[in-house]
GROMACS .gro file of C-alpha atoms in nm:
model
  465
    1MET     CA    1 -11.134  -3.713 -13.600
    2SER     CA    2 -11.403  -3.902 -13.410
    3TYR     CA    3 -11.722  -3.720 -13.316
    4ILE     CA    4 -12.076  -3.763 -13.190
    5VAL     CA    5 -12.342  -3.721 -13.459
    6LYS     CA    6 -12.617  -3.504 -13.316
    7MET     CA    7 -12.966  -3.412 -13.432
    8PRO     CA    8 -12.919  -3.082 -13.622
    9LYS     CA    9 -13.126  -2.774 -13.546
   10LEU     CA   10 -13.304  -2.690 -13.870
   11GLY     CA   11 -13.483  -2.377 -13.750
   12LEU     CA   12 -13.524  -2.138 -13.459
   13GLU     CA   13 -13.857  -2.291 -13.355
   14MET     CA   14 -13.751  -2.655 -13.393
   15GLU     CA   15 -13.844  -2.860 -13.086
   16GLN     CA   16 -13.779  -3.212 -13.214
   17GLY     CA   17 -13.631  -3.386 -13.514
   18THR     CA   18 -13.716  -3.728 -13.652
   19VAL     CA   19 -13.466  -3.963 -13.812
   20LEU     CA   20 -13.632  -4.039 -14.145
   21GLU     CA   21 -13.358  -4.264 -14.279
   22TRP     CA   22 -13.004  -4.380 -14.214
   23THR     CA   23 -12.859  -4.389 -14.565
   24VAL     CA   24 -12.564  -4.598 -14.447
   25ARG     CA   25 -12.558  -4.894 -14.214
   26GLN     CA   26 -12.361  -4.922 -13.892
   27GLY     CA   27 -12.009  -5.027 -13.987
   28ASP     CA   28 -12.027  -4.888 -14.342
   29GLU     CA   29 -11.735  -4.675 -14.452
   30VAL     CA   30 -11.828  -4.343 -14.617
   31SER     CA   31 -11.643  -4.048 -14.771
   32GLU     CA   32 -11.634  -3.689 -14.654
   33GLY     CA   33 -11.946  -3.502 -14.765
   34GLU     CA   34 -12.153  -3.818 -14.818
   35MET     CA   35 -12.500  -3.812 -14.665
   36ILE     CA   36 -12.535  -4.053 -14.375
   37ALA     CA   37 -12.883  -3.963 -14.253
   38GLU     CA   38 -13.196  -3.768 -14.344
   39VAL     CA   39 -13.387  -3.595 -14.064
   40GLU     CA   40 -13.710  -3.399 -14.039
   41SER     CA   41 -13.827  -3.115 -13.812
   42GLU     CA   42 -14.173  -2.963 -13.778
   43LYS     CA   43 -14.123  -2.767 -14.102
   44SER     CA   44 -13.815  -2.893 -14.282
   45ILE     CA   45 -13.613  -3.190 -14.400
   46GLY     CA   46 -13.236  -3.185 -14.369
   47GLU     CA   47 -12.936  -3.400 -14.451
   48VAL     CA   48 -12.658  -3.505 -14.214
   49GLU     CA   49 -12.329  -3.545 -14.396
   50ALA     CA   50 -12.000  -3.704 -14.293
   51ARG     CA   51 -11.746  -3.440 -14.191
   52GLU     CA   52 -11.461  -3.659 -14.313
   53ASP     CA   53 -11.384  -4.012 -14.432
   54GLY     CA   54 -11.477  -4.272 -14.175
   55THR     CA   55 -11.735  -4.518 -14.044
   56LEU     CA   56 -12.072  -4.499 -13.874
   57ARG     CA   57 -11.972  -4.682 -13.556
   58ARG     CA   58 -12.281  -4.644 -13.338
   59VAL     CA   59 -12.650  -4.564 -13.389
   60TYR     CA   60 -12.851  -4.429 -13.095
   61ALA     CA   61 -13.166  -4.311 -13.275
   62GLU     CA   62 -13.340  -4.555 -13.504
   63GLU     CA   63 -13.544  -4.454 -13.806
   64GLY     CA   64 -13.866  -4.296 -13.686
   65ASP     CA   65 -13.724  -4.186 -13.350
   66ALA     CA   66 -13.793  -3.823 -13.259
   67VAL     CA   67 -13.545  -3.641 -13.034
   68PRO     CA   68 -13.468  -3.276 -12.949
   69PRO     CA   69 -13.198  -3.095 -13.151
   70GLY     CA   70 -12.851  -3.154 -13.012
   71THR     CA   71 -12.934  -3.509 -12.897
   72PRO     CA   72 -12.673  -3.775 -12.988
   73ILE     CA   73 -12.802  -4.000 -13.266
   74GLY     CA   74 -12.479  -4.181 -13.353
   75ILE     CA   75 -12.100  -4.187 -13.344
   76PHE     CA   76 -11.877  -4.138 -13.648
   77ALA     CA   77 -11.509  -4.236 -13.639
   78ALA     CA   78 -11.232  -4.418 -13.819
   79PRO     CA   79 -11.285  -4.797 -13.830
   80ASP     CA   80 -11.006  -4.863 -13.578
   81ALA     CA   81 -11.051  -4.556 -13.355
   82ASP     CA   82 -11.116  -4.597 -12.982
   83ILE     CA   83 -11.463  -4.450 -12.917
   84ALA     CA   84 -11.505  -4.549 -12.554
   85ASP     CA   85 -11.490  -4.187 -12.432
   86LEU     CA   86 -11.739  -4.075 -12.696
   87GLU     CA   87 -11.976  -4.358 -12.606
   88ALA     CA   88 -11.963  -4.258 -12.239
   89GLU     CA   89 -12.026  -3.893 -12.328
   90ALA     CA   90 -12.316  -3.975 -12.562
   91GLU     CA   91 -12.480  -4.213 -12.317
   92ALA     CA   92 -12.453  -3.956 -12.037
   93GLU     CA   93 -12.624  -3.697 -12.257
   94LEU     CA   94 -12.897  -3.943 -12.351
   95GLU     CA   95 -12.956  -4.026 -11.986
   96ASP     CA   96 -12.988  -3.656 -11.902
   97ASP     CA   97 -13.227  -3.606 -12.194
   98ALA     CA   98 -13.441  -3.898 -12.080
   99GLU     CA   99 -13.469  -3.755 -11.729
  100THR     CA  100 -13.564  -3.416 -11.871
  101ALA     CA  101 -13.825  -3.568 -12.101
  102GLU     CA  102 -13.970  -3.769 -11.813
  103SER     CA  103 -13.996  -3.457 -11.597
  104GLU     CA  104 -14.160  -3.257 -11.876
  105GLY     CA  105 -14.396  -3.544 -11.951
  106GLU     CA  106 -14.509  -3.567 -11.590
  107THR     CA  107 -14.569  -3.193 -11.575
  108ALA     CA  108 -14.767  -3.192 -11.899
  109ALA     CA  109 -14.970  -3.496 -11.793
  110THR     CA  110 -15.061  -3.324 -11.466
  111LYS     CA  111 -15.179  -3.016 -11.654
  112THR     CA  112 -15.382  -3.233 -11.890
  113ALA     CA  113 -15.548  -3.411 -11.599
  114GLU     CA  114 -15.630  -3.083 -11.427
  115ALA     CA  115 -15.773  -2.935 -11.746
  116SER     CA  116 -16.001  -3.237 -11.795
  117GLY     CA  117 -16.129  -3.221 -11.436
  118ALA     CA  118 -15.931  -3.519 -11.309
  119VAL     CA  119 -15.808  -3.513 -10.950
  120ALA     CA  120 -15.455  -3.624 -10.871
  121ALA     CA  121 -15.429  -3.916 -10.631
  122THR     CA  122 -15.364  -3.823 -10.268
  123PRO     CA  123 -15.286  -4.043  -9.971
  124GLU     CA  124 -15.653  -4.019  -9.875
  125THR     CA  125 -15.786  -4.126 -10.214
  126ALA     CA  126 -15.511  -4.359 -10.330
  127GLY     CA  127 -15.527  -4.600 -10.039
  128GLY     CA  128 -15.902  -4.620  -9.998
  129GLY     CA  129 -16.216  -4.414  -9.987
  130GLY     CA  130 -16.398  -4.556  -9.684
  131ASP     CA  131 -16.339  -4.529  -9.313
  132ASP     CA  132 -16.293  -4.904  -9.303
  133GLY     CA  133 -15.990  -4.880  -9.527
  134SER     CA  134 -16.157  -5.053  -9.821
  135GLN     CA  135 -16.031  -4.941 -10.159
  136THR     CA  136 -16.283  -4.747 -10.361
  137GLY     CA  137 -16.054  -4.554 -10.594
  138ASP     CA  138 -15.959  -4.631 -10.956
  139THR     CA  139 -15.664  -4.866 -10.973
  140GLY     CA  140 -15.583  -4.786 -11.336
  141GLY     CA  141 -15.276  -4.605 -11.463
  142SER     CA  142 -15.224  -4.235 -11.397
  143SER     CA  143 -15.151  -3.975 -11.664
  144ASP     CA  144 -14.867  -3.863 -11.435
  145ASP     CA  145 -14.679  -4.175 -11.545
  146VAL     CA  146 -14.686  -4.086 -11.915
  147LYS     CA  147 -14.367  -3.969 -12.083
  148ALA     CA  148 -14.454  -3.767 -12.393
  149SER     CA  149 -14.277  -3.515 -12.611
  150PRO     CA  150 -14.413  -3.158 -12.619
  151ARG     CA  151 -14.540  -3.210 -12.975
  152ALA     CA  152 -14.711  -3.532 -12.870
  153GLN     CA  153 -14.883  -3.353 -12.582
  154LYS     CA  154 -15.003  -3.077 -12.810
  155ARG     CA  155 -15.122  -3.323 -13.075
  156ALA     CA  156 -15.305  -3.528 -12.813
  157GLU     CA  157 -15.499  -3.218 -12.708
  158GLU     CA  158 -15.585  -3.139 -13.070
  159LEU     CA  159 -15.708  -3.492 -13.147
  160GLY     CA  160 -15.864  -3.563 -12.808
  161VAL     CA  161 -15.638  -3.861 -12.742
  162ASP     CA  162 -15.588  -3.987 -12.386
  163LEU     CA  163 -15.210  -4.020 -12.346
  164THR     CA  164 -15.250  -4.294 -12.086
  165THR     CA  165 -15.390  -4.521 -12.358
  166VAL     CA  166 -15.103  -4.467 -12.602
  167GLU     CA  167 -14.803  -4.696 -12.627
  168GLY     CA  168 -14.483  -4.496 -12.674
  169THR     CA  169 -14.227  -4.592 -12.936
  170GLY     CA  170 -13.984  -4.301 -12.884
  171PHE     CA  171 -13.664  -4.283 -12.687
  172ASP     CA  172 -13.701  -4.461 -12.353
  173SER     CA  173 -14.061  -4.550 -12.455
  174ALA     CA  174 -14.170  -4.187 -12.463
  175VAL     CA  175 -14.490  -4.114 -12.655
  176THR     CA  176 -14.419  -3.935 -12.985
  177GLU     CA  177 -14.643  -3.731 -13.210
  178ASP     CA  178 -14.663  -4.026 -13.450
  179ASP     CA  179 -14.781  -4.250 -13.165
  180VAL     CA  180 -15.062  -4.006 -13.088
  181GLU     CA  181 -15.169  -3.984 -13.451
  182ALA     CA  182 -15.158  -4.361 -13.487
  183ALA     CA  183 -15.383  -4.392 -13.183
  184ALA     CA  184 -15.619  -4.135 -13.334
  185ASP     CA  185 -15.618  -4.325 -13.664
  186ALA     CA  186 -15.707  -4.647 -13.485
  187ALA     CA  187 -15.989  -4.479 -13.294
  188GLU     CA  188 -16.120  -4.318 -13.612
  189SER     CA  189 -16.121  -4.654 -13.788
  190GLU     CA  190 -16.341  -4.819 -13.524
  191PRO     CA  191 -16.702  -4.893 -13.621
  192ALA     CA  192 -16.920  -4.584 -13.606
  193GLY     CA  193 -17.212  -4.560 -13.369
  194GLU     CA  194 -17.575  -4.577 -13.482
  195GLY     CA  195 -17.609  -4.201 -13.472
  196ASP     CA  196 -17.310  -4.145 -13.701
  197THR     CA  197 -17.438  -4.025 -14.039
  198GLU     CA  198 -17.103  -3.935 -14.201
  199GLU     CA  199 -17.064  -4.099 -14.541
  200VAL     CA  200 -16.683  -4.081 -14.545
  201LYS     CA  201 -16.466  -4.246 -14.282
  202ALA     CA  202 -16.115  -4.102 -14.281
  203SER     CA  203 -15.840  -4.072 -14.023
  204PRO     CA  204 -15.738  -3.723 -13.904
  205ARG     CA  205 -15.408  -3.754 -14.091
  206ALA     CA  206 -15.592  -3.856 -14.407
  207GLN     CA  207 -15.822  -3.555 -14.376
  208LYS     CA  208 -15.528  -3.321 -14.329
  209ARG     CA  209 -15.340  -3.473 -14.623
  210ALA     CA  210 -15.648  -3.450 -14.843
  211GLU     CA  211 -15.677  -3.080 -14.764
  212GLU     CA  212 -15.308  -3.026 -14.848
  213LEU     CA  213 -15.332  -3.210 -15.180
  214GLY     CA  214 -15.678  -3.088 -15.278
  215VAL     CA  215 -15.822  -3.441 -15.288
  216ASP     CA  216 -16.198  -3.499 -15.260
  217LEU     CA  217 -16.237  -3.769 -14.996
  218THR     CA  218 -16.566  -3.884 -15.145
  219THR     CA  219 -16.373  -4.005 -15.450
  220VAL     CA  220 -16.117  -4.209 -15.254
  221ASP     CA  221 -16.142  -4.582 -15.185
  222GLY     CA  222 -16.038  -4.660 -14.829
  223THR     CA  223 -15.813  -4.953 -14.745
  224GLY     CA  224 -15.816  -4.909 -14.368
  225PHE     CA  225 -16.025  -5.083 -14.107
  226GLU     CA  226 -16.381  -5.131 -14.239
  227GLY     CA  227 -16.299  -4.924 -14.547
  228ALA     CA  228 -16.167  -4.618 -14.363
  229ILE     CA  229 -15.951  -4.386 -14.573
  230THR     CA  230 -15.587  -4.366 -14.468
  231GLU     CA  231 -15.317  -4.111 -14.548
  232SER     CA  232 -15.166  -4.351 -14.801
  233ASP     CA  233 -15.503  -4.381 -14.979
  234VAL     CA  234 -15.516  -4.002 -15.017
  235GLU     CA  235 -15.163  -3.981 -15.156
  236ALA     CA  236 -15.233  -4.263 -15.401
  237ALA     CA  237 -15.544  -4.082 -15.522
  238ALA     CA  238 -15.348  -3.760 -15.565
  239GLU     CA  239 -15.083  -3.937 -15.774
  240ALA     CA  240 -15.350  -4.084 -15.998
  241GLU     CA  241 -15.493  -3.740 -16.081
  242PRO     CA  242 -15.353  -3.544 -16.378
  243PRO     CA  243 -15.057  -3.329 -16.263
  244VAL     CA  244 -15.126  -2.961 -16.211
  245LYS     CA  245 -14.957  -2.742 -16.467
  246ARG     CA  246 -14.697  -2.520 -16.314
  247ALA     CA  247 -14.503  -2.224 -16.451
  248GLU     CA  248 -14.165  -2.344 -16.573
  249ARG     CA  249 -13.839  -2.161 -16.501
  250GLN     CA  250 -13.538  -2.172 -16.728
  251ARG     CA  251 -13.244  -2.336 -16.558
  252GLY     CA  252 -13.001  -2.079 -16.426
  253GLY     CA  253 -13.257  -1.799 -16.448
  254VAL     CA  254 -13.416  -1.596 -16.170
  255GLU     CA  255 -13.721  -1.374 -16.144
  256TRP     CA  256 -13.784  -1.025 -16.015
  257LEU     CA  257 -14.100  -1.021 -15.806
  258SER     CA  258 -14.313  -0.712 -15.861
  259ALA     CA  259 -14.664  -0.583 -15.805
  260GLU     CA  260 -14.755  -0.728 -16.145
  261ARG     CA  261 -14.698  -1.081 -16.013
  262PRO     CA  262 -14.973  -1.120 -15.747
  263GLU     CA  263 -14.985  -1.497 -15.801
  264LEU     CA  264 -14.649  -1.522 -15.621
  265ASP     CA  265 -14.783  -1.382 -15.297
  266ARG     CA  266 -14.624  -1.668 -15.103
  267TYR     CA  267 -14.301  -1.465 -15.106
  268GLU     CA  268 -14.236  -1.199 -14.844
  269ARG     CA  269 -13.953  -0.952 -14.801
  270VAL     CA  270 -13.780  -0.821 -14.490
  271THR     CA  271 -13.530  -0.533 -14.499
  272ALA     CA  272 -13.271  -0.411 -14.248
  273THR     CA  273 -13.016  -0.130 -14.242
  274ALA     CA  274 -12.667  -0.172 -14.104
  275ASP     CA  275 -12.570   0.023 -13.795
  276PRO     CA  276 -12.293   0.277 -13.870
  277PRO     CA  277 -12.016   0.052 -13.727
  278ALA     CA  278 -12.123  -0.241 -13.947
  279GLY     CA  279 -12.149  -0.024 -14.259
  280GLU     CA  280 -11.813   0.137 -14.197
  281ALA     CA  281 -11.655  -0.202 -14.132
  282LEU     CA  282 -11.776  -0.328 -14.471
  283PHE     CA  283 -11.624  -0.039 -14.664
  284GLU     CA  284 -11.303  -0.044 -14.461
  285THR     CA  285 -11.270  -0.415 -14.536
  286MET     CA  286 -11.323  -0.351 -14.908
  287GLU     CA  287 -11.048  -0.088 -14.912
  288ALA     CA  288 -10.808  -0.308 -14.716
  289VAL     CA  289 -10.863  -0.609 -14.943
  290ARG     CA  290 -10.820  -0.406 -15.261
  291THR     CA  291 -10.505  -0.245 -15.128
  292ALA     CA  292 -10.346  -0.564 -15.002
  293PHE     CA  293 -10.424  -0.789 -15.297
  294GLU     CA  294 -10.409  -0.742 -15.670
  295GLN     CA  295 -10.730  -0.934 -15.737
  296ARG     CA  296 -11.045  -0.739 -15.811
  297VAL     CA  297 -11.258  -0.810 -15.506
  298THR     CA  298 -11.610  -0.666 -15.517
  299MET     CA  299 -11.878  -0.600 -15.258
  300THR     CA  300 -12.060  -0.903 -15.400
  301ASP     CA  301 -11.768  -1.126 -15.303
  302VAL     CA  302 -11.759  -0.980 -14.954
  303ALA     CA  303 -12.137  -1.016 -14.916
  304LEU     CA  304 -12.115  -1.379 -15.023
  305VAL     CA  305 -11.855  -1.461 -14.757
  306LEU     CA  306 -12.069  -1.294 -14.489
  307ALA     CA  307 -12.385  -1.465 -14.615
  308SER     CA  308 -12.213  -1.805 -14.610
  309ALA     CA  309 -12.099  -1.753 -14.251
  310THR     CA  310 -12.455  -1.653 -14.156
  311LEU     CA  311 -12.608  -1.954 -14.332
  312SER     CA  312 -12.391  -2.182 -14.122
  313GLU     CA  313 -12.587  -2.069 -13.817
  314HIS     CA  314 -12.926  -2.025 -13.989
  315ALA     CA  315 -12.927  -2.346 -14.193
  316VAL     CA  316 -13.303  -2.331 -14.256
  317MET     CA  317 -13.236  -2.058 -14.518
  318ASN     CA  318 -13.012  -2.285 -14.723
  319GLY     CA  319 -13.239  -2.516 -14.918
  320THR     CA  320 -13.524  -2.564 -15.162
  321PHE     CA  321 -13.900  -2.610 -15.158
  322THR     CA  322 -14.039  -2.866 -15.402
  323GLU     CA  323 -14.323  -3.118 -15.392
  324SER     CA  324 -14.460  -2.959 -15.072
  325THR     CA  325 -14.130  -3.032 -14.895
  326HIS     CA  326 -13.872  -2.791 -14.756
  327GLN     CA  327 -13.538  -2.964 -14.814
  328VAL     CA  328 -13.259  -2.813 -14.603
  329ALA     CA  329 -12.921  -2.860 -14.774
  330GLU     CA  330 -12.592  -2.892 -14.592
  331PRO     CA  331 -12.364  -2.780 -14.879
  332GLN     CA  332 -12.410  -2.412 -14.965
  333HIS     CA  333 -12.453  -2.369 -15.341
  334ILE     CA  334 -12.488  -1.991 -15.365
  335ALA     CA  335 -12.597  -1.830 -15.693
  336LEU     CA  336 -12.462  -1.485 -15.783
  337VAL     CA  337 -12.693  -1.263 -15.987
  338ALA     CA  338 -12.497  -1.039 -16.217
  339ASP     CA  339 -12.735  -0.798 -16.387
  340ILE     CA  340 -13.082  -0.651 -16.418
  341ASN     CA  341 -13.192  -0.935 -16.646
  342GLY     CA  342 -13.148  -1.183 -16.364
  343SER     CA  343 -12.875  -1.391 -16.526
  344VAL     CA  344 -12.668  -1.602 -16.290
  345SER     CA  345 -12.297  -1.527 -16.326
  346GLY     CA  346 -12.212  -1.844 -16.141
  347VAL     CA  347 -12.305  -2.083 -15.864
  348ILE     CA  348 -12.040  -2.101 -15.594
  349SER     CA  349 -12.066  -2.467 -15.498
  350ASP     CA  350 -11.993  -2.560 -15.137
  351ALA     CA  351 -11.933  -2.192 -15.060
  352ALA     CA  352 -11.871  -2.253 -14.691
  353ASN     CA  353 -11.546  -2.428 -14.782
  354LYS     CA  354 -11.430  -2.186 -15.052
  355SER     CA  355 -11.160  -1.925 -14.995
  356LEU     CA  356 -11.210  -1.566 -15.105
  357THR     CA  357 -10.961  -1.627 -15.385
  358GLU     CA  358 -11.163  -1.920 -15.516
  359ILE     CA  359 -11.485  -1.718 -15.498
  360VAL     CA  360 -11.334  -1.433 -15.698
  361ASP     CA  361 -11.191  -1.673 -15.956
  362ILE     CA  362 -11.527  -1.845 -16.006
  363ARG     CA  363 -11.715  -1.518 -16.037
  364GLN     CA  364 -11.472  -1.386 -16.295
  365SER     CA  365 -11.440  -1.703 -16.502
  366VAL     CA  366 -11.789  -1.850 -16.519
  367ASP     CA  367 -11.990  -1.752 -16.827
  368GLY     CA  368 -12.333  -1.628 -16.731
  369GLU     CA  369 -12.484  -1.811 -17.026
  370SER     CA  370 -12.360  -2.153 -16.917
  371GLU     CA  371 -12.571  -2.378 -16.698
  372PRO     CA  372 -12.470  -2.400 -16.334
  373SER     CA  373 -12.327  -2.733 -16.219
  374HIS     CA  374 -12.536  -2.729 -15.899
  375GLN     CA  375 -12.888  -2.622 -15.820
  376ALA     CA  376 -12.872  -2.306 -15.612
  377THR     CA  377 -12.970  -2.340 -15.246
  378PHE     CA  378 -12.938  -1.964 -15.179
  379THR     CA  379 -12.896  -1.648 -15.388
  380VAL     CA  380 -12.695  -1.329 -15.341
  381THR     CA  381 -12.703  -1.013 -15.552
  382ASN     CA  382 -12.566  -0.659 -15.534
  383ALA     CA  383 -12.825  -0.388 -15.601
  384ALA     CA  384 -12.549  -0.167 -15.742
  385GLU     CA  385 -12.517  -0.417 -16.029
  386THR     CA  386 -12.886  -0.494 -16.079
  387ALA     CA  387 -13.028  -0.143 -16.031
  388GLY     CA  388 -13.255  -0.261 -15.751
  389SER     CA  389 -13.512  -0.415 -15.985
  390GLY     CA  390 -13.735  -0.552 -15.711
  391ARG     CA  391 -13.758  -0.854 -15.487
  392LEU     CA  392 -13.542  -1.129 -15.626
  393ILE     CA  393 -13.654  -1.491 -15.616
  394ASN     CA  394 -13.478  -1.800 -15.745
  395PRO     CA  395 -13.713  -2.101 -15.717
  396PRO     CA  396 -13.687  -2.361 -15.583
  397ALA     CA  397 -13.439  -2.194 -15.343
  398VAL     CA  398 -13.629  -2.059 -15.043
  399ALA     CA  399 -13.439  -1.732 -14.990
  400ALA     CA  400 -13.250  -1.462 -15.180
  401LEU     CA  401 -13.036  -1.186 -15.029
  402GLU     CA  402 -12.995  -0.846 -15.195
  403ILE     CA  403 -12.728  -0.604 -15.071
  404ASP     CA  404 -12.747  -0.232 -15.149
  405PRO     CA  405 -12.423  -0.050 -15.052
  406THR     CA  406 -12.506   0.265 -15.250
  407GLY     CA  407 -12.710   0.451 -14.988
  408GLU     CA  408 -12.600   0.752 -14.787
  409ARG     CA  409 -12.709   0.907 -14.461
  410ALA     CA  410 -12.660   1.256 -14.324
  411VAL     CA  411 -12.518   1.259 -13.972
  412PRO     CA  412 -12.520   1.587 -13.778
  413GLY     CA  413 -12.196   1.674 -13.598
  414GLY     CA  414 -12.018   1.957 -13.426
  415ASN     CA  415 -11.895   2.104 -13.754
  416GLY     CA  416 -12.217   2.055 -13.948
  417VAL     CA  417 -12.345   1.750 -14.132
  418THR     CA  418 -12.130   1.464 -14.260
  419ILE     CA  419 -12.232   1.203 -14.515
  420GLN     CA  420 -12.180   0.840 -14.420
  421PRO     CA  421 -12.235   0.528 -14.634
  422LEU     CA  422 -12.559   0.340 -14.577
  423VAL     CA  423 -12.577  -0.035 -14.637
  424THR     CA  424 -12.917  -0.204 -14.668
  425ALA     CA  425 -12.992  -0.574 -14.695
  426SER     CA  426 -13.321  -0.729 -14.809
  427LEU     CA  427 -13.417  -1.095 -14.781
  428THR     CA  428 -13.696  -1.232 -14.997
  429TYR     CA  429 -13.817  -1.566 -14.864
  430ASP     CA  430 -14.073  -1.836 -14.937
  431THR     CA  431 -14.330  -1.827 -14.658
  432ARG     CA  432 -14.409  -2.195 -14.706
  433ALA     CA  433 -14.066  -2.278 -14.565
  434ILE     CA  434 -13.943  -1.972 -14.373
  435GLY     CA  435 -14.106  -1.770 -14.095
  436ALA     CA  436 -14.081  -1.393 -14.055
  437GLY     CA  437 -13.886  -1.432 -13.730
  438GLU     CA  438 -13.634  -1.662 -13.898
  439ALA     CA  439 -13.587  -1.415 -14.184
  440GLN     CA  440 -13.528  -1.125 -13.946
  441ALA     CA  441 -13.287  -1.333 -13.739
  442PHE     CA  442 -13.086  -1.407 -14.053
  443LEU     CA  443 -13.049  -1.038 -14.139
  444ASP     CA  444 -12.954  -0.957 -13.780
  445GLY     CA  445 -12.688  -1.227 -13.796
  446PHE     CA  446 -12.564  -1.098 -14.131
  447PHE     CA  447 -12.502  -0.749 -13.995
  448GLU     CA  448 -12.343  -0.887 -13.678
  449ARG     CA  449 -12.087  -1.049 -13.905
  450ALA     CA  450 -12.058  -0.735 -14.116
  451ALA     CA  451 -11.934  -0.551 -13.806
  452ARG     CA  452 -11.635  -0.789 -13.798
  453ALA     CA  453 -11.603  -0.827 -14.173
  454SER     CA  454 -11.226  -0.786 -14.183
  455GLU     CA  455 -11.178  -1.087 -13.954
  456LEU     CA  456 -11.404  -1.308 -14.164
  457ILE     CA  457 -11.271  -1.190 -14.499
  458LEU     CA  458 -10.909  -1.234 -14.394
  459GLY     CA  459 -10.985  -1.586 -14.273
  460SER     CA  460 -11.163  -1.663 -14.601
  461TYR     CA  461 -10.881  -1.522 -14.810
  462ARG     CA  462 -10.632  -1.748 -14.641
  463GLY     CA  463 -10.865  -2.041 -14.691
  464ARG     CA  464 -11.074  -2.234 -14.446
  465GLU     CA  465 -10.949  -2.547 -14.283
   0.00000   0.00000   0.00000
């Protein structure tokens, strides 16, 4: 099957993604599941994998190009497939995106000019200022002509960069955030005036990187213009310093976060309760599956199928955070926590493509003492099995989901009070990678799928195409 490769959406607030690297060249043949590109959003890094065996036939976004999510960045197809229709479709989308970007850039440039006190050219001022028709106005370029991404516009305001002086390297020569920062770096590296008494010359990006890495700029040798410190200088200095000791975690183990662990305050927890229809649907699905099939299907298995379906839409939850980088993973390697001690009963590799039967088999057969074959990118546990020991974390995975199906609620009715099951879900997440809104959106999506659990579980039992 031939298809257009598009910039993935790595988070709810993602505005643009940058192609960091094409890991295969145009014309290279790759296998299904092989990474073909690495992309970056404002907060995360993600991988684009081949959906099937084939060839990267076209590349529309070069390395370093920043485009909105959903923008065509390439075409993937069999070596001999006719891609003329796909090329026409992709190029039409790119043309529409360019027109939209140009319109947004003009609007933003106008607002920037107004905010700085500039006056837009009018017929009276553009043609000439005197009664004799002589030209007295500025003949230079107008900020209205600048095409710039929203992030570039915001960054220009932060750094005080005039967009009309920046050369764009983005799609259709649009100014990107990197272009703005490069312009700021160049301006920062210019010789200082006589009144400048600062001892350290460093670009804005170098200053920001130094703050992130805890590097003292006064100890860094600059290699930029006239000895100015660059971002690369800061990173080199950080690598030369002795590594910071970090708490080690046994492979395959997890931790329960409690009040006695204040040093892990970067983790937050959000909890939601299923509406009665969603809770009832979960238990009805459990009964139907156990009645129809001889296998011992548990609530953990059902929760994993629902979590996998939810991760497909909220991909930012499926990944790890290491070396100050949030790495979004495309395959879902979901760890199952079996008991109060936090032992992992198994890691369901590539869970999105596993049938319910395969999930049950893995859970039942994997020895909790053995090491998982894949590093977990997400974690699921059932509070009924772990006694609700606290907020579960599984570094370096950025999120862990805990399901508690043991609750009850009293519902008043015409004949008195009836007791209904109450299902609660809690998501513990790493705030360095995940926002509170993204965490809540994931739980909302989880319970939306719980309300149609039978449909999803039946499809998973039969196996996914």
